[in-house]
mmCIF file of C-alpha atoms in Angstrom:
data_model
loop_
_atom_site.group_PDB
_atom_site.id
_atom_site.type_symbol
_atom_site.label_atom_id
_atom_site.label_comp_id
_atom_site.label_asym_id
_atom_site.label_seq_id
_atom_site.Cartn_x
_atom_site.Cartn_y
_atom_site.Cartn_z
ATOM 1 C CA MET A 1 -14.674 -15.387 12.247
ATOM 2 C CA ASN A 2 -12.788 -17.489 10.173
ATOM 3 C CA HIS A 3 -12.032 -15.998 7.156
ATOM 4 C CA GLU A 4 -10.606 -18.153 3.609
ATOM 5 C CA ILE A 5 -7.680 -18.349 2.516
ATOM 6 C CA SER A 6 -8.856 -16.600 -0.853
ATOM 7 C CA GLU A 7 -9.957 -13.827 1.309
ATOM 8 C CA ILE A 8 -7.797 -13.606 3.333
ATOM 9 C CA ALA A 9 -5.173 -13.441 -0.361
ATOM 10 C CA LYS A 10 -6.776 -10.938 -2.415
ATOM 11 C CA ALA A 11 -7.657 -9.061 1.115
ATOM 12 C CA ILE A 12 -2.819 -8.796 0.954
ATOM 13 C CA PHE A 13 -2.737 -7.829 -2.181
ATOM 14 C CA ILE A 14 -5.351 -5.312 -2.404
ATOM 15 C CA ILE A 15 -3.143 -3.756 1.082
ATOM 16 C CA ASN A 16 0.095 -4.231 -1.264
ATOM 17 C CA ARG A 17 -1.360 -2.306 -4.440
ATOM 18 C CA HIS A 18 -2.283 0.040 -2.214
ATOM 19 C CA ALA A 19 1.316 0.431 -0.353
ATOM 20 C CA LYS A 20 2.944 0.723 -3.369
ATOM 21 C CA THR A 21 1.196 3.810 -4.158
ATOM 22 C CA ALA A 22 0.897 5.221 -0.482
ATOM 23 C CA LEU A 23 2.392 8.534 0.971
ATOM 24 C CA ASN A 24 3.009 5.969 4.176
ATOM 25 C CA PRO A 25 3.220 3.155 3.268
ATOM 26 C CA ASN A 26 4.944 1.281 6.393
ATOM 27 C CA GLU A 27 1.401 0.401 8.526
ATOM 28 C CA LEU A 28 0.012 -1.318 5.548
ATOM 29 C CA TYR A 29 3.531 -3.453 4.553
ATOM 30 C CA SER A 30 3.303 -4.610 8.186
ATOM 31 C CA MET A 31 -0.077 -5.762 8.200
ATOM 32 C CA LYS A 32 0.806 -7.755 4.642
ATOM 33 C CA LYS A 33 3.995 -9.113 6.140
ATOM 34 C CA GLN A 34 2.017 -10.448 9.772
ATOM 35 C CA ALA A 35 -0.180 -12.071 7.251
ATOM 36 C CA ILE A 36 2.221 -13.432 5.161
ATOM 37 C CA GLU A 37 4.202 -14.953 7.965
ATOM 38 C CA LYS A 38 1.085 -16.264 9.565
ATOM 39 C CA LEU A 39 -0.073 -17.848 6.828
ATOM 40 C CA LEU A 40 3.113 -19.526 6.298
ATOM 41 C CA ASN A 41 3.161 -20.945 10.314
ATOM 42 C CA GLU A 42 -0.100 -22.084 9.279
ATOM 43 C CA GLU A 43 1.012 -23.235 6.111
ATOM 44 C CA GLN A 44 -1.488 -22.103 4.534
ATOM 45 C CA ALA A 45 1.758 -20.240 2.040
ATOM 46 C CA ARG A 46 4.681 -21.292 0.519
ATOM 47 C CA LYS A 47 7.455 -19.877 -0.384
ATOM 48 C CA ILE A 48 8.520 -20.545 -4.205
ATOM 49 C CA GLY A 49 12.342 -19.620 -4.384
ATOM 50 C CA LEU A 50 14.185 -16.098 -4.604
ATOM 51 C CA HIS A 51 14.094 -13.912 -6.819
ATOM 52 C CA PHE A 52 16.710 -10.689 -7.874
ATOM 53 C CA SER A 53 14.762 -6.899 -6.837
ATOM 54 C CA LYS A 54 13.631 -4.951 -9.648
ATOM 55 C CA ARG A 55 14.871 -2.170 -7.383
ATOM 56 C CA PRO A 56 18.439 -2.470 -6.187
ATOM 57 C CA LYS A 57 18.902 -0.611 -3.328
ATOM 58 C CA LEU A 58 21.747 1.706 -2.642
ATOM 59 C CA SER A 59 22.673 -0.056 -6.448
ATOM 60 C CA LYS A 60 23.212 -2.906 -4.506
ATOM 61 C CA GLN A 61 21.518 -5.886 -5.661
ATOM 62 C CA HIS A 62 19.291 -8.006 -3.305
ATOM 63 C CA SER A 63 16.791 -11.271 -3.031
ATOM 64 C CA THR A 64 13.025 -11.506 -2.183
ATOM 65 C CA VAL A 65 11.490 -14.284 -0.970
ATOM 66 C CA LEU A 66 8.324 -14.818 -3.605
ATOM 67 C CA VAL A 67 5.283 -16.728 -1.527
ATOM 68 C CA GLN A 68 1.945 -18.616 -2.781
ATOM 69 C CA VAL A 69 -1.397 -17.492 -1.363
ATOM 70 C CA ASP A 70 -3.856 -19.549 -2.640
ATOM 71 C CA ASN A 71 -3.931 -18.343 -6.377
ATOM 72 C CA TYR A 72 -1.645 -15.232 -6.099
ATOM 73 C CA TYR A 73 1.898 -14.378 -5.149
ATOM 74 C CA PHE A 74 3.952 -12.198 -3.296
ATOM 75 C CA HIS A 75 7.182 -10.867 -2.481
ATOM 76 C CA ILE A 76 8.401 -10.605 1.156
ATOM 77 C CA PRO A 77 12.156 -9.607 2.589
ATOM 78 C CA PRO A 78 14.277 -13.060 2.755
ATOM 79 C CA ASN A 79 15.165 -14.224 6.294
ATOM 80 C CA LYS A 80 18.747 -15.984 6.607
ATOM 81 C CA GLN A 81 17.786 -19.458 6.031
ATOM 82 C CA ASP A 82 15.835 -18.140 3.207
ATOM 83 C CA PHE A 83 19.126 -18.173 1.742
ATOM 84 C CA LYS A 84 19.994 -22.248 2.129
ATOM 85 C CA ASN A 85 16.480 -23.695 2.438
ATOM 86 C CA VAL A 86 14.847 -22.056 -0.568
ATOM 87 C CA LYS A 87 16.163 -22.135 -4.492
ATOM 88 C CA HIS A 88 17.195 -19.119 -6.246
ATOM 89 C CA LEU A 89 15.756 -18.381 -9.719
ATOM 90 C CA GLY A 90 17.396 -15.794 -10.563
ATOM 91 C CA GLU A 91 15.310 -12.732 -12.272
ATOM 92 C CA LEU A 92 12.006 -11.532 -11.808
ATOM 93 C CA ASP A 93 9.428 -13.869 -14.078
ATOM 94 C CA GLN A 94 6.327 -11.700 -15.466
ATOM 95 C CA ASN A 95 4.763 -15.316 -15.126
ATOM 96 C CA TYR A 96 4.019 -14.966 -11.343
ATOM 97 C CA ARG A 97 1.289 -12.734 -12.220
ATOM 98 C CA ASN A 98 -1.952 -12.648 -10.127
ATOM 99 C CA PRO A 99 -6.104 -12.586 -11.199
ATOM 100 C CA LYS A 100 -7.979 -9.380 -11.397
ATOM 101 C CA THR A 101 -8.920 -8.927 -7.909
ATOM 102 C CA ILE A 102 -11.697 -5.900 -6.725
ATOM 103 C CA MET A 103 -11.544 -4.889 -3.277
ATOM 104 C CA SER A 104 -11.527 -1.515 -1.141
ATOM 105 C CA LEU A 105 -9.095 -1.052 0.853
ATOM 106 C CA THR A 106 -10.910 -1.552 3.967
ATOM 107 C CA GLN A 107 -12.654 -4.191 3.543
ATOM 108 C CA ALA A 108 -9.207 -5.561 3.422
ATOM 109 C CA ARG A 109 -7.292 -4.367 6.628
ATOM 110 C CA ARG A 110 -10.147 -5.610 8.213
ATOM 111 C CA ILE A 111 -10.091 -8.674 6.926
ATOM 112 C CA ILE A 112 -6.477 -8.709 7.593
ATOM 113 C CA CYS A 113 -7.425 -7.241 11.465
ATOM 114 C CA GLN A 114 -9.423 -10.413 12.188
ATOM 115 C CA TYR A 115 -7.166 -13.018 10.741
ATOM 116 C CA LEU A 116 -4.185 -11.302 12.917
ATOM 117 C CA ASN A 117 -6.128 -10.855 15.187
ATOM 118 C CA ILE A 118 -5.334 -6.731 16.207
ATOM 119 C CA PRO A 119 -8.228 -4.572 16.782
ATOM 120 C CA PHE A 120 -9.448 -2.652 13.627
ATOM 121 C CA ARG A 121 -9.678 0.917 14.045
ATOM 122 C CA LYS A 122 -11.111 3.154 11.235
ATOM 123 C CA ARG A 123 -8.908 5.398 9.757
ATOM 124 C CA GLN A 124 -10.445 8.643 10.909
ATOM 125 C CA LYS A 125 -10.352 11.731 7.809
ATOM 126 C CA LYS A 126 -8.902 14.900 8.267
ATOM 127 C CA GLU A 127 -11.385 17.374 9.866
ATOM 128 C CA GLN A 128 -11.817 19.905 6.059
ATOM 129 C CA LYS A 129 -10.906 22.981 7.253
ATOM 130 C CA THR A 130 -14.259 24.893 5.270
ATOM 131 C CA SER A 131 -13.085 27.526 3.231
ATOM 132 C CA TYR A 132 -14.748 30.851 3.283
ATOM 133 C CA TYR A 133 -15.838 33.205 0.505
ATOM 134 C CA THR A 134 -12.717 35.220 -0.912
ATOM 135 C CA PRO A 135 -14.428 37.863 -3.050
ATOM 136 C CA SER A 136 -12.348 38.270 -6.331
ATOM 137 C CA SER A 137 -10.349 41.597 -6.919
ATOM 138 C CA LEU A 138 -10.366 41.171 -10.816
ATOM 139 C CA GLY A 139 -11.384 44.085 -12.069
ATOM 140 C CA LYS A 140 -9.738 46.419 -8.640
ATOM 141 C CA TRP A 141 -6.603 46.230 -8.815
ATOM 142 C CA ASN A 142 -5.994 49.306 -8.117
ATOM 143 C CA TYR A 143 -8.687 50.490 -6.763
ATOM 144 C CA SER A 144 -7.138 51.911 -3.916
ATOM 145 C CA TYR A 145 -4.879 53.776 -5.898
ATOM 146 C CA TYR A 146 -7.320 56.036 -7.922
ATOM 147 C CA GLN A 147 -9.679 56.567 -4.708
ATOM 148 C CA ASN A 148 -6.540 57.808 -3.241
ATOM 149 C CA ASN A 149 -5.305 59.927 -5.300
ATOM 150 C CA LYS A 150 -8.674 62.017 -6.848
ATOM 151 C CA ARG A 151 -8.043 65.663 -7.170
ATOM 152 C CA LYS A 152 -10.844 68.294 -6.570
#
């Protein structure tokens, strides 16, 4: 099933947004990077320029590549050729904004997996531990003390 570029761009946007807050974002960032690289190879996306990163690593300034896919903009790590072939735009420009998008992460992952021809596996929910009733000890604070120390 072939997806339109706009659907793929939406899916990448949703994956990127979830990756920013995920506990383990490596899988999501990997999917994003693979999809964008494939789009670049197919000439369905284009590199706009280099930006200084908003959050420098280890207090050292570094750059990221701004890539346009349909009406969406993404940053990916640059390779050596990018510094030679892509214009540096300086500071991050707030004019590059993405449209408001609503899509579930599951749907986004399914679209990208189909696009990349990799098997889609649903995330397994962790088995919930059954919570059992624990009676309250409120009002029985020193119950055992009074039971054992009754004088007859």
